[in-house]
Short mmCIF file of C-alpha atoms in Angstrom, two decimals:
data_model
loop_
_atom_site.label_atom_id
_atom_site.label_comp_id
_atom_site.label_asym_id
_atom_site.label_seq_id
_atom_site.Cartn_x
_atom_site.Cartn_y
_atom_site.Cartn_z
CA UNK A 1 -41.30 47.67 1.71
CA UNK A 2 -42.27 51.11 1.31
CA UNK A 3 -45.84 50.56 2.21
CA UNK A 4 -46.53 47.54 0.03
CA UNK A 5 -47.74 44.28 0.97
CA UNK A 6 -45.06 41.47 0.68
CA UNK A 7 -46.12 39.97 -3.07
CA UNK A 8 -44.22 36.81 -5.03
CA UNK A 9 -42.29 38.85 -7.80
CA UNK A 10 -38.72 37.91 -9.19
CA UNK A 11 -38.00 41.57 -9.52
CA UNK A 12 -38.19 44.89 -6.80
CA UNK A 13 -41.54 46.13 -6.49
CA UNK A 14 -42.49 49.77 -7.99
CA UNK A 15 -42.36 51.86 -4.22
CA UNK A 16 -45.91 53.19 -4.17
CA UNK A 17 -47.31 51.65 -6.62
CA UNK A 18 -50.14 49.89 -4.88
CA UNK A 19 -53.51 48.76 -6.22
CA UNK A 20 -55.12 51.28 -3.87
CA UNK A 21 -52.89 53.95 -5.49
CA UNK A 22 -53.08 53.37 -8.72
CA UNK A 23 -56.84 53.41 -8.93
CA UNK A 24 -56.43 56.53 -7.24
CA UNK A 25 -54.07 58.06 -9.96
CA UNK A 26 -56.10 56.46 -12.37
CA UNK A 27 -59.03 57.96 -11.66
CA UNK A 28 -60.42 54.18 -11.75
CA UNK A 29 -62.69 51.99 -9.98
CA UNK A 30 -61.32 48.70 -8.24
CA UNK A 31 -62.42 45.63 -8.61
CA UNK A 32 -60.85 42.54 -6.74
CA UNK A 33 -60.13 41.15 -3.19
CA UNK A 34 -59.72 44.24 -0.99
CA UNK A 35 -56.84 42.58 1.01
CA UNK A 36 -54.54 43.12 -2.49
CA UNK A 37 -55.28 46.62 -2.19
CA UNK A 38 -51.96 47.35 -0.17
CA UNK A 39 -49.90 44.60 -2.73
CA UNK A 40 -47.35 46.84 -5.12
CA UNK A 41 -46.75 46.21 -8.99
CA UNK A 42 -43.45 44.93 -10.12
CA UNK A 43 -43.48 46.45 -13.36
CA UNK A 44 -46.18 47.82 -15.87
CA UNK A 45 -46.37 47.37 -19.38
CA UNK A 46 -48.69 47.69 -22.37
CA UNK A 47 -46.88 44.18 -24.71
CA UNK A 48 -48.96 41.16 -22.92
CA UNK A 49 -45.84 38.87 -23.99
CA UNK A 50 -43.77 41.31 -21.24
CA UNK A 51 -45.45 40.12 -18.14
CA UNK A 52 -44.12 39.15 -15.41
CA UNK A 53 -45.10 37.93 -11.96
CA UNK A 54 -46.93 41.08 -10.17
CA UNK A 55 -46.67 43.36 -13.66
CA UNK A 56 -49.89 45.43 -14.05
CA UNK A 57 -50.80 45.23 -17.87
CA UNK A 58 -52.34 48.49 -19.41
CA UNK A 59 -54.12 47.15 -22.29
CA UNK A 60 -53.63 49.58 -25.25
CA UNK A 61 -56.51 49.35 -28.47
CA UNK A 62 -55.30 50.01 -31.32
CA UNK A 63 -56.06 50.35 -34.96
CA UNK A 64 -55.64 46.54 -35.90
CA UNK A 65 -54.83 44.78 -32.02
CA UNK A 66 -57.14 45.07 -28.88
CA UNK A 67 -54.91 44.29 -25.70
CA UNK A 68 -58.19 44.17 -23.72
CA UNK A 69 -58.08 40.26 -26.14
CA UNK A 70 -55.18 39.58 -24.16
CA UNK A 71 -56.17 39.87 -20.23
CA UNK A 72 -56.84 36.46 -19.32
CA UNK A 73 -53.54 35.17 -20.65
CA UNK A 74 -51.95 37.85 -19.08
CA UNK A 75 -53.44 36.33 -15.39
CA UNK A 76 -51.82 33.32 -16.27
CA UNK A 77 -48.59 34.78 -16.63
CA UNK A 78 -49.07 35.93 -13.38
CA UNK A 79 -50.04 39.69 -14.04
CA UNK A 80 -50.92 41.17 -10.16
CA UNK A 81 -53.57 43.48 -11.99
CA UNK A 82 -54.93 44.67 -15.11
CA UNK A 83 -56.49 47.95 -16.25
CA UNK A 84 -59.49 47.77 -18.71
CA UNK A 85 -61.85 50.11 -20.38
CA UNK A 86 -64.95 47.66 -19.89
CA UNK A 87 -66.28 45.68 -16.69
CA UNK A 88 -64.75 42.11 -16.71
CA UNK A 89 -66.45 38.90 -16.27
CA UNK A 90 -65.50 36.60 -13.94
CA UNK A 91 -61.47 38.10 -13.83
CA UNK A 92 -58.59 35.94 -12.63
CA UNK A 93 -57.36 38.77 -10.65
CA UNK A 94 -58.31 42.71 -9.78
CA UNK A 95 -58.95 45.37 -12.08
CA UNK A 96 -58.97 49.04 -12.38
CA UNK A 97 -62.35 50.15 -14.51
CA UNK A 98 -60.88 53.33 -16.31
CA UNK A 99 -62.38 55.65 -19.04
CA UNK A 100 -59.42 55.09 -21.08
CA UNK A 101 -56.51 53.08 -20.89
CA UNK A 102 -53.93 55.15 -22.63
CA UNK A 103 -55.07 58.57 -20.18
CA UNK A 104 -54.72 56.47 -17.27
CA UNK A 105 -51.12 55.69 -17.98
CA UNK A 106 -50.49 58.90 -18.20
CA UNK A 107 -51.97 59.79 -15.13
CA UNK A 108 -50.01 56.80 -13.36
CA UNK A 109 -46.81 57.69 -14.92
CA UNK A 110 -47.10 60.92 -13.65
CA UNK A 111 -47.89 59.86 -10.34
CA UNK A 112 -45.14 57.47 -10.03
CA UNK A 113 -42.48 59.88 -10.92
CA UNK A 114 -43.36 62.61 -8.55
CA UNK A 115 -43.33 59.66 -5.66
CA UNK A 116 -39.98 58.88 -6.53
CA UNK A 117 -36.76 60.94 -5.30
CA UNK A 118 -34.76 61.00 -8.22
CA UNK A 119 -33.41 63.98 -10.72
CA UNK A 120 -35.13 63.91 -13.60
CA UNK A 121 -33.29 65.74 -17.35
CA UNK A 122 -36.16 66.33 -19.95
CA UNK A 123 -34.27 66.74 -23.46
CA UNK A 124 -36.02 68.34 -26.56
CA UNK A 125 -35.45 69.94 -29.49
CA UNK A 126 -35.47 69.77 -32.85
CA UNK A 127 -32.51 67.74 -34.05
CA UNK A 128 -29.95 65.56 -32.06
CA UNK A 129 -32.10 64.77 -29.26
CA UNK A 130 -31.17 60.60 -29.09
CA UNK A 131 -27.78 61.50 -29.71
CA UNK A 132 -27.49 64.47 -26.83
CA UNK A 133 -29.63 61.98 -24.47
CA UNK A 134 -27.08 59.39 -24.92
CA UNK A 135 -24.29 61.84 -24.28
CA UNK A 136 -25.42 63.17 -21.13
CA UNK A 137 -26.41 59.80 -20.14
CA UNK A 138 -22.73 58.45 -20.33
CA UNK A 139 -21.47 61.37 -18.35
CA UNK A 140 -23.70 61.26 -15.23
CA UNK A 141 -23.05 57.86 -15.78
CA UNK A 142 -19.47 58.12 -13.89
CA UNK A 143 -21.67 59.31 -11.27
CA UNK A 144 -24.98 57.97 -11.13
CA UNK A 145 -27.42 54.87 -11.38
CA UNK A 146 -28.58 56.41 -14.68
CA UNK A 147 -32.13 55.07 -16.48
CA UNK A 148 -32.38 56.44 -20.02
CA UNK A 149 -34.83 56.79 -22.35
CA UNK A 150 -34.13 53.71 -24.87
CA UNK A 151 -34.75 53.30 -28.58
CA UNK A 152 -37.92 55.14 -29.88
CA UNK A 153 -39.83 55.61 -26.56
CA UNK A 154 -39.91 59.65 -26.56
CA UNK A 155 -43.92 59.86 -26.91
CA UNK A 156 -47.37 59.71 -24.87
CA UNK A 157 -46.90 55.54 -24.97
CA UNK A 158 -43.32 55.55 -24.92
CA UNK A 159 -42.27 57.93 -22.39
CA UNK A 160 -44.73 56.38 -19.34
CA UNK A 161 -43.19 53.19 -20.02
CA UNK A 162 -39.98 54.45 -19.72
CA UNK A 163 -40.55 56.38 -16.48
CA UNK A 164 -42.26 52.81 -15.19
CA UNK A 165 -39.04 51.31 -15.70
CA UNK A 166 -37.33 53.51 -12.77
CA UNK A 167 -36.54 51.52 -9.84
CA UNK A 168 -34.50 52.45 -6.27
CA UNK A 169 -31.10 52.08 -7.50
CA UNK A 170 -32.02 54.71 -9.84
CA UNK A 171 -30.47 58.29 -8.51
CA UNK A 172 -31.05 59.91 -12.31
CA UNK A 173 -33.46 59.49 -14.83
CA UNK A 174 -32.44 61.25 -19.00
CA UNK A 175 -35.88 61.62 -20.37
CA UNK A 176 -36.31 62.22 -24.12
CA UNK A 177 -39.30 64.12 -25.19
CA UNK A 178 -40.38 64.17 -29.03
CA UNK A 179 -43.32 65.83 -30.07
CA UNK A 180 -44.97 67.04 -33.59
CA UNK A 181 -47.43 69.25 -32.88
CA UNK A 182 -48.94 72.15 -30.19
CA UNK A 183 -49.96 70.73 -26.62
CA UNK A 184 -48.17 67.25 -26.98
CA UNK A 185 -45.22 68.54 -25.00
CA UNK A 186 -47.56 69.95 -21.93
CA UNK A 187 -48.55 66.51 -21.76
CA UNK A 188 -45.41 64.76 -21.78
CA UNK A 189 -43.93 67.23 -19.11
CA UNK A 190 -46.57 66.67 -17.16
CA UNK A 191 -45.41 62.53 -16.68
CA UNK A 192 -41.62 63.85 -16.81
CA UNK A 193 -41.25 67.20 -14.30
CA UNK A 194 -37.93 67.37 -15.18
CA UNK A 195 -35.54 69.06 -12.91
CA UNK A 196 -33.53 69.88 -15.59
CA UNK A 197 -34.64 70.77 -19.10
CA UNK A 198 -32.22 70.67 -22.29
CA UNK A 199 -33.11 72.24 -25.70
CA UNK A 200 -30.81 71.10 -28.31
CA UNK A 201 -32.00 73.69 -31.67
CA UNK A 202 -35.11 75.00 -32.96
CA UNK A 203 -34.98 73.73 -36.62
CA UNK A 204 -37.08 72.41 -39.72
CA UNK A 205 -38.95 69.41 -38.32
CA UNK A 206 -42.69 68.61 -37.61
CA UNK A 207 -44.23 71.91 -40.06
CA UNK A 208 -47.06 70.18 -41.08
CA UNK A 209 -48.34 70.70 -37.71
CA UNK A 210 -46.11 73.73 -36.53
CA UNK A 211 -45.70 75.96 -39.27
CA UNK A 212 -43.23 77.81 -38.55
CA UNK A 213 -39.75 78.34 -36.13
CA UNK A 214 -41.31 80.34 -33.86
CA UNK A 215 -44.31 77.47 -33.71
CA UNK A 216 -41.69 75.00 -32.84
CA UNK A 217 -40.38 77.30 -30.50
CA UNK A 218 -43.64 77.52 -28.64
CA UNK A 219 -44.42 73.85 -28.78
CA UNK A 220 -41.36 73.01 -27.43
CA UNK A 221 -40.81 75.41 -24.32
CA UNK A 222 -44.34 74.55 -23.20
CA UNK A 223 -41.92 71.75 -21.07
CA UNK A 224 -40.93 75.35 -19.16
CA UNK A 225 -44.47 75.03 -16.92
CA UNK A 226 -44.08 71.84 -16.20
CA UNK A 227 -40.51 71.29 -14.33
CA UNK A 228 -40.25 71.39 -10.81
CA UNK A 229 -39.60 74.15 -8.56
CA UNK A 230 -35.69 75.78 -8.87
CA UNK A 231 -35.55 73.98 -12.08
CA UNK A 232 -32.59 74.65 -14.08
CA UNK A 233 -33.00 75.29 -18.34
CA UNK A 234 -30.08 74.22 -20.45
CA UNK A 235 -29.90 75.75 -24.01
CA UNK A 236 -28.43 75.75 -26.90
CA UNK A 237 -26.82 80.10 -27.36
CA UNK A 238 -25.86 79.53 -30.68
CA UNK A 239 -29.77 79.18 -31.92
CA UNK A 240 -31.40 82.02 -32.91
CA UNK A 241 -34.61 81.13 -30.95
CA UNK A 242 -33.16 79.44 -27.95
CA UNK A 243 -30.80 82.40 -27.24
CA UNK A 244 -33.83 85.19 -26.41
CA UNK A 245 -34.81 82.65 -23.60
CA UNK A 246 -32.59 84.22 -21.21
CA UNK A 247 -34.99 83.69 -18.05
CA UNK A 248 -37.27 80.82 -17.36
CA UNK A 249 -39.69 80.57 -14.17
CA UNK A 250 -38.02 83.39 -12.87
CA UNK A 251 -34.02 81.81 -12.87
CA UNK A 252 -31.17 82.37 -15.48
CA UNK A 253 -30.63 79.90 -18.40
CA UNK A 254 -28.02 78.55 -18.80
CA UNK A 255 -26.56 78.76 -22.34
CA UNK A 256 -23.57 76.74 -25.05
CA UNK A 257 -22.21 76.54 -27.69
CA UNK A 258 -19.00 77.34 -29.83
CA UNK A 259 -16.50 80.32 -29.21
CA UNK A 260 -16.62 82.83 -25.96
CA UNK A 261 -18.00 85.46 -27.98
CA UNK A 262 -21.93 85.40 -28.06
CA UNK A 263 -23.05 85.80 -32.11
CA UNK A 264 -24.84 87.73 -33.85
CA UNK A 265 -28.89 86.64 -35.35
CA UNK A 266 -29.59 87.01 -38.49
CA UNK A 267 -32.25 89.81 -37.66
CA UNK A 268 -29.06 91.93 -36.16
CA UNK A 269 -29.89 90.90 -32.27
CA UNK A 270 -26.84 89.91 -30.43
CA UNK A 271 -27.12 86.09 -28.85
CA UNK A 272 -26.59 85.10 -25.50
CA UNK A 273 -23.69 84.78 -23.19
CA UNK A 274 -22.25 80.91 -22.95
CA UNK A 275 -21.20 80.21 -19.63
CA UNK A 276 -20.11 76.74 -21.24
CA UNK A 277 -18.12 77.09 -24.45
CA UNK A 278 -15.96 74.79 -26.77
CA UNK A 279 -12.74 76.31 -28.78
CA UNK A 280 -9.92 74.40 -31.11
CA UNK A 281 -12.45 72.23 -32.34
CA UNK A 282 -11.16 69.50 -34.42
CA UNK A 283 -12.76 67.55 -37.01
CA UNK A 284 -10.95 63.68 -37.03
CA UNK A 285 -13.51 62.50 -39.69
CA UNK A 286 -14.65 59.37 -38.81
CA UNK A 287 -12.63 58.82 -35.71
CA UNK A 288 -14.35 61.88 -33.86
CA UNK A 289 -13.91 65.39 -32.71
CA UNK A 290 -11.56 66.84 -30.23
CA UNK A 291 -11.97 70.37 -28.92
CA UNK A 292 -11.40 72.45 -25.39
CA UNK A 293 -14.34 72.77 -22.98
CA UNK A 294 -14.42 75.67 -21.07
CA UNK A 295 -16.90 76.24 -17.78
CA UNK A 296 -16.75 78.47 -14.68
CA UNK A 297 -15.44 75.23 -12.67
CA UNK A 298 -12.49 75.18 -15.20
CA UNK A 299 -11.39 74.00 -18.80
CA UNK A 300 -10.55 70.40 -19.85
CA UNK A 301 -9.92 68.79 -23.45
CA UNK A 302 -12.99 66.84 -24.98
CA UNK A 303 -12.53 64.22 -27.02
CA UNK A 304 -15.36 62.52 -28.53
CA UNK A 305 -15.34 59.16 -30.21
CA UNK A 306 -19.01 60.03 -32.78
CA UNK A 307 -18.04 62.10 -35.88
CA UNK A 308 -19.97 65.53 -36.64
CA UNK A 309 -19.23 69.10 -35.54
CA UNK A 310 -23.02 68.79 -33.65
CA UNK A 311 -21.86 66.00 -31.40
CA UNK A 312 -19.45 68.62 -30.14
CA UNK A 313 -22.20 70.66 -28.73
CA UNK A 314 -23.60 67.60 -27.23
CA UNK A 315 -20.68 67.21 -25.57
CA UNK A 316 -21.53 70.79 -24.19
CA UNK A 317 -24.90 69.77 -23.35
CA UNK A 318 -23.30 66.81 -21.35
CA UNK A 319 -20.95 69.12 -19.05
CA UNK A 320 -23.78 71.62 -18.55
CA UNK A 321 -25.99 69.22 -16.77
CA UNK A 322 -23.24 67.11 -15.26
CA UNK A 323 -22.10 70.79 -13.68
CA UNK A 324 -25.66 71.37 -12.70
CA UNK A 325 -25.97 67.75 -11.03
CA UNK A 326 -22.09 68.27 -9.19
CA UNK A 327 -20.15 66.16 -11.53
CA UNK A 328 -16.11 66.73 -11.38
CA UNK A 329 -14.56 68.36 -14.70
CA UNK A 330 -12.47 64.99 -14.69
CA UNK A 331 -15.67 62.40 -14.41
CA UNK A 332 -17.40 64.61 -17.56
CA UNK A 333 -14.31 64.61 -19.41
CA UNK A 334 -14.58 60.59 -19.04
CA UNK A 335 -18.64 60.40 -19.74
CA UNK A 336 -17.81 62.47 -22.87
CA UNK A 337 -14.76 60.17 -24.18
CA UNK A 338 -16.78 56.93 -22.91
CA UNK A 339 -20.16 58.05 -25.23
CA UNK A 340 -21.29 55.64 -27.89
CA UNK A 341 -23.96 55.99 -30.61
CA UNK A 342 -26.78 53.92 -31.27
CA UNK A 343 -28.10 52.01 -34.68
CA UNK A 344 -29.44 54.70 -36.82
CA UNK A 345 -27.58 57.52 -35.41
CA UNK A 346 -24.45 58.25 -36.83
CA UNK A 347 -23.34 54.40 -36.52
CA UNK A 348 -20.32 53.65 -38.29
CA UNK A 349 -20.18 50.37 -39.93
CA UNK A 350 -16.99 48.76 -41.06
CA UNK A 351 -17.93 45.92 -43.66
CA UNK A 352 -16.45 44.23 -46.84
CA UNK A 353 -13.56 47.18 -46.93
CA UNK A 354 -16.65 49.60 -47.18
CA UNK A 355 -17.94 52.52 -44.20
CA UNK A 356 -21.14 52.53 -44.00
CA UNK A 357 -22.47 55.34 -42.02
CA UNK A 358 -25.81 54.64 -40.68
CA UNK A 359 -27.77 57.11 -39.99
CA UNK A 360 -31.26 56.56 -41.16
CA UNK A 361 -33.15 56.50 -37.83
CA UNK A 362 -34.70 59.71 -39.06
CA UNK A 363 -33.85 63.11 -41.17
CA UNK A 364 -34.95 66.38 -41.53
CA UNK A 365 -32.87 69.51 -43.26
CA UNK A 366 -30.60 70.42 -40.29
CA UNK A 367 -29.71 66.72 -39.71
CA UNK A 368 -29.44 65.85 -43.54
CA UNK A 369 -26.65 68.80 -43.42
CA UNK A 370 -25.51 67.57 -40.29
CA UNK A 371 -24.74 64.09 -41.89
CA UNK A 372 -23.26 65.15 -44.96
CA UNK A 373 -20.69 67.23 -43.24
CA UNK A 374 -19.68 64.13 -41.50
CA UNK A 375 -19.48 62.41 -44.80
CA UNK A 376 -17.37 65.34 -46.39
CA UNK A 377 -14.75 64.47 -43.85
CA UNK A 378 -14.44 60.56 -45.08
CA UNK A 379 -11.63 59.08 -46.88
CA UNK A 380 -12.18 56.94 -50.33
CA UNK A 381 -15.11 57.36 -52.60
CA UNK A 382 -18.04 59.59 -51.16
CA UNK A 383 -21.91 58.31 -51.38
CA UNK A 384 -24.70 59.92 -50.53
CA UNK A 385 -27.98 57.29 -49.95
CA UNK A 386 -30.42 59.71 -49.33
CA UNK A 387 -34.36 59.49 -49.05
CA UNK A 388 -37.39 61.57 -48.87
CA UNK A 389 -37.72 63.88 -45.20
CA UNK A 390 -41.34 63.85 -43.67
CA UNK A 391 -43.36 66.57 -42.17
CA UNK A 392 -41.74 69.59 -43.90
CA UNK A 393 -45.19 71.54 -44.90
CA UNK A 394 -45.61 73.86 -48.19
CA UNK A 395 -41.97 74.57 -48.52
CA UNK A 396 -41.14 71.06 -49.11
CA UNK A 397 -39.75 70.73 -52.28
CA UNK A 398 -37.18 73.75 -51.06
CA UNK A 399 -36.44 71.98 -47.95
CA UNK A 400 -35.61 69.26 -49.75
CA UNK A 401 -33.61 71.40 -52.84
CA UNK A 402 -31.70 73.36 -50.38
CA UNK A 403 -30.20 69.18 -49.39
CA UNK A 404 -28.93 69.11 -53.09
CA UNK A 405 -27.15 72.27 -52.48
CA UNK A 406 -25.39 71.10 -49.54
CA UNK A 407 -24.63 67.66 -51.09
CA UNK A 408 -23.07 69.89 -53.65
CA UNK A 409 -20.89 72.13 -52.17
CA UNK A 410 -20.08 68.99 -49.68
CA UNK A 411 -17.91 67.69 -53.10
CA UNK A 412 -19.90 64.16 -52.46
CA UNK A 413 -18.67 62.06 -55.18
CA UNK A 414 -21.49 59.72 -55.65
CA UNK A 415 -25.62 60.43 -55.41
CA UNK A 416 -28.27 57.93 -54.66
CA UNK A 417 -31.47 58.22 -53.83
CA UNK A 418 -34.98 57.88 -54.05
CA UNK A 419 -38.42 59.12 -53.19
CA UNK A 420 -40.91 61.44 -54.66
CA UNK A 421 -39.53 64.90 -53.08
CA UNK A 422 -35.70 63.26 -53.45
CA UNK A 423 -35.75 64.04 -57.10
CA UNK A 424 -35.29 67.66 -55.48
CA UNK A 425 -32.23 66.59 -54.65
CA UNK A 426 -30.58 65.20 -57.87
CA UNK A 427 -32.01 68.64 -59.67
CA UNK A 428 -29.86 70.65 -57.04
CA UNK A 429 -26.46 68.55 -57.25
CA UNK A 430 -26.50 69.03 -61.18
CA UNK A 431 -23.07 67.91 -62.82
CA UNK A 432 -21.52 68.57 -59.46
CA UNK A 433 -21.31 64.38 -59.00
CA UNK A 434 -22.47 61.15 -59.89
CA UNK A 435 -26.49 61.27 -59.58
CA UNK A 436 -28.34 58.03 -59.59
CA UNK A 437 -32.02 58.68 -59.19
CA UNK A 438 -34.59 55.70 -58.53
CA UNK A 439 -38.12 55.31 -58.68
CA UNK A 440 -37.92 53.03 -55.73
CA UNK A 441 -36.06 51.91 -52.72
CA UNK A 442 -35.66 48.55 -54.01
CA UNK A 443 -34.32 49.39 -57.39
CA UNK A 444 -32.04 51.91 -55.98
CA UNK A 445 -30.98 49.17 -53.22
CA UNK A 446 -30.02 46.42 -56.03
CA UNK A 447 -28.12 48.85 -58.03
CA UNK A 448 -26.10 50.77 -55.22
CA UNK A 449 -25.40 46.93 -53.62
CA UNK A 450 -23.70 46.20 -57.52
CA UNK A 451 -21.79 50.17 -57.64
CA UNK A 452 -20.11 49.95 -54.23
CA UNK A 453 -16.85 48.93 -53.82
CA UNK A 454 -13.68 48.42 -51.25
CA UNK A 455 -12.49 51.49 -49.84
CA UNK A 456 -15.84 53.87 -50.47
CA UNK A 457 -17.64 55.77 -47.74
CA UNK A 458 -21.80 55.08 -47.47
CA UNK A 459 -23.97 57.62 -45.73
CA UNK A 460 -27.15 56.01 -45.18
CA UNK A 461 -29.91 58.80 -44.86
CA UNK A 462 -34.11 59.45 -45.38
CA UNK A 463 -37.28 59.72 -42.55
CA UNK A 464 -38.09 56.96 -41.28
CA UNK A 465 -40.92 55.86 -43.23
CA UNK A 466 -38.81 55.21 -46.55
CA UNK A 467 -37.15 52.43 -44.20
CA UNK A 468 -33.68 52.96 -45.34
CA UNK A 469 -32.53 50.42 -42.41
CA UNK A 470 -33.27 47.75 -45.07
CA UNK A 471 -30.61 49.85 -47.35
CA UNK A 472 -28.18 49.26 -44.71
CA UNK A 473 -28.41 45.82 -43.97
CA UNK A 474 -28.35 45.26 -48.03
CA UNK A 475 -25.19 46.76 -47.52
CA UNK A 476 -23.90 44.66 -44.21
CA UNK A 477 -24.71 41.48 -46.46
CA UNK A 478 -22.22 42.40 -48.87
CA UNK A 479 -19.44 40.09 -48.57
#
């Protein structure tokens, strides 16, 4: 059992994961019987209420809970180890003395994936990263045993969890890495060494912290040291920044995007060469896009059941790798019609004769824009829910104007929204449409629940912290 003792677990063990190695990784010091030494985890998690028999539990402190509180009920669940930043008294079970807790899992995530024979897809970028994952996670699908990054788990807690969670029926693993500021990404790449790395855009997000383009640009291709050797790069040729990156560790890139013909920059600089390209694209609103994929293995027609021109070039992104990992132009054309969106991103809601379109996982400018194109191609009575955008730096207020443009020459019928920097966006749309400004979510909430009616079209939009899901389940209460 790949060199692990026989332990009582109702689950496969982790292969190589034993105690012995995972002080090792660690960096720790063991404490226990020495005869468990050669035993292998089941699982590892940082929630104490998601052990399991033979689980190691990484106990995380944070600002309000200590989950070093929690390690003697997590014995009697039947944890096979713990980690802990302070020597134990009197344990039920081994430990591994570490200097911290949250490095360590780092260290043993990293560990664990480079033990494990499996292809690994690291996915960045700016905007559309859930949706692309999800994407190219249905097409390798027709393929593959395929583990995916799920819901929010993209950072320095979520993403060694996620790689914990691989197991031996896993051939693939679609890793989503978010970041927000200069070194994160070294770090995360160090747990993933992805085989193959995807960069969706280089856009407006994370400023605070980045400045500029060309600092997200930076932060995010510091994943390029990190991926193993012969790694492919998958980019986006239609951005600006992306396109210039035409060799990585020595190999070709390989590029996307829309039409044959590479574009021009705004600076004058001609973009790159798509080896993977979509024509006749065709906007169905709500039911989708269609358009024709073309690649060096042949061309095949796309069609895509989440609305939005950008899930066209995650389609693209999803026949790049699934060329790269020896997919058939038939099985991609079946991941791609087969994808499905998630809560929050892009999720079309059919309730009380209303669409609600919910996508308020998260915005910035590119996917405010993003959304409202997809809104401009409803049916019935147009409205815009929109919310304040996070982490935009000094130009904020422009960011945030430039919105109420778009909303504007969009032809939304109907504005809502609310939020200090959202008032931005009412001054932009003007007379163009109905504008409905609120001081808070909950007035604006009570009063949009009262103004919608059968047959109108809802976008649901603002950062995360404005928590506009409780906007959308007003809504889904409507009866």
């Amino acid at each position: 059992m790949n060199g692990c003792k026989e332990i009582n677990t109702a689950g496969n063990v982790m292969p190589n994961l034993t105690l012995a190695n995972i002080a090792k990784a660690c960096e720790g010091t063991y404490f226990g019987d020495e005869a468990m030494l050669d035993c292998c985890i089941a699982g590892a998690v940082t929630d104490s209420r998601k052990v399991e028999a033979g689980f190691l539990f990484i106990p995380i402190k944070g600002a309000r809970v200590d989950g070093h509180d929690f390690i003697s009920a997590v014995f009697e669940q039947g944890a096979l180890a713990v980690l802990s930043e302070h020597k134990l008294t009197n344990p039920a079970g081994p430990y591994i003395l570490v200097e911290s807790t949250t490095e360590a899992m780092k260290k043993l995530a990293a560990f664990y994936r480079r033990s494990l024979n499996i292809k690994v897809v690291g996915i960045t970028g700016s905007v559309g990263k859930t949706s692309t994952k999800e994407m190219i996670a249905s097409v390798l699908s027709q393929k593959f045993s395929v583990l995916k990054t799920e819901g929010n788990f993209n950072n320095e807690i979520g993403l060694p969890l996620t790689i914990f969670g691989i197991r031996g029926e896993h051939e693939v693993a679609v890793l989503e890495m978010g970041i927000s500021d200069f070194g994160e990404m070294h770090r995360l790449a160090t747990m993933a060494n992805p085989d193959i790395c995807v960069i969706t855009n280089i856009g407006l997000c994370h400023l605070e912290n980045l400045g500029t383009r060309d600092g997200i640009l930076k932060a995010k291709t510091e994943v390029f040291s990190h991926m193993t050797e012969n790694g492919t790069v998958i980019l986006n040729g239609d951005d600006d920044k992306l396109c210039k990156k035409k060799e990585v560790n020595g190999r070709p890139a390989v590029f996307y995007g829309l039409d044959e013909a590479p574009k021009m920059a705004e600076d004058g600089t001609l973009m790159a060469y798509k080896q993977i390209y979509a024509t006749d694209v065709r906007n169905l609103g709500l039911e989708g896009m269609c358009a024709q994929i073309h690649t060096p293995q042949g061309d095949f027609e796309a069609h895509i059941a989440i609305p939005g021109e950008h899930n066209v070039y995650n389609a693209l992104a999803g026949t790049a790798v699934g060329l790269t990992l020896g997919l058939t132009i038939e099985q991609i054309a079946q991941g791609i019609a087969a994808a499905q969106t998630i809560a929050g991103r892009t999720n079309v809601i059919h309730r009380a004769g209303m669409t609600i379109i919910d996508d308020c996982y998260n915005a910035n400018p590119v996917s405010m824009k993003a959304s409202i194109e997809v809104l401009a191609h409803s049916k019935g009575r147009r409205i815009a829910v929109l919310g304040d955008m996070g982490e935009l730096g000094t130009d904020e207020k422009a960011l945030h104007y430039g919105v109420g443009e778009a909303v504007r020459n969009a032809g939304i019928d109907v504005l809502f929204c609310t939020g200090k920097l959202a008032k931005e966006y009412a001054a932009a749309v003007v007379a163009s449409c109905d504008v409905h400004y609120f001081e808070n979510r909950e007035e604006m909430t009570s009063t949009l629940c009262g103004f919608v009616r059968e047959g109108d079209t809802i976008l649901v939009k603002a950062s995360h912290f404005m928590e506009f899901p409780k906007v959308v389940e007003a809504l889904r209460t409507l009866a």
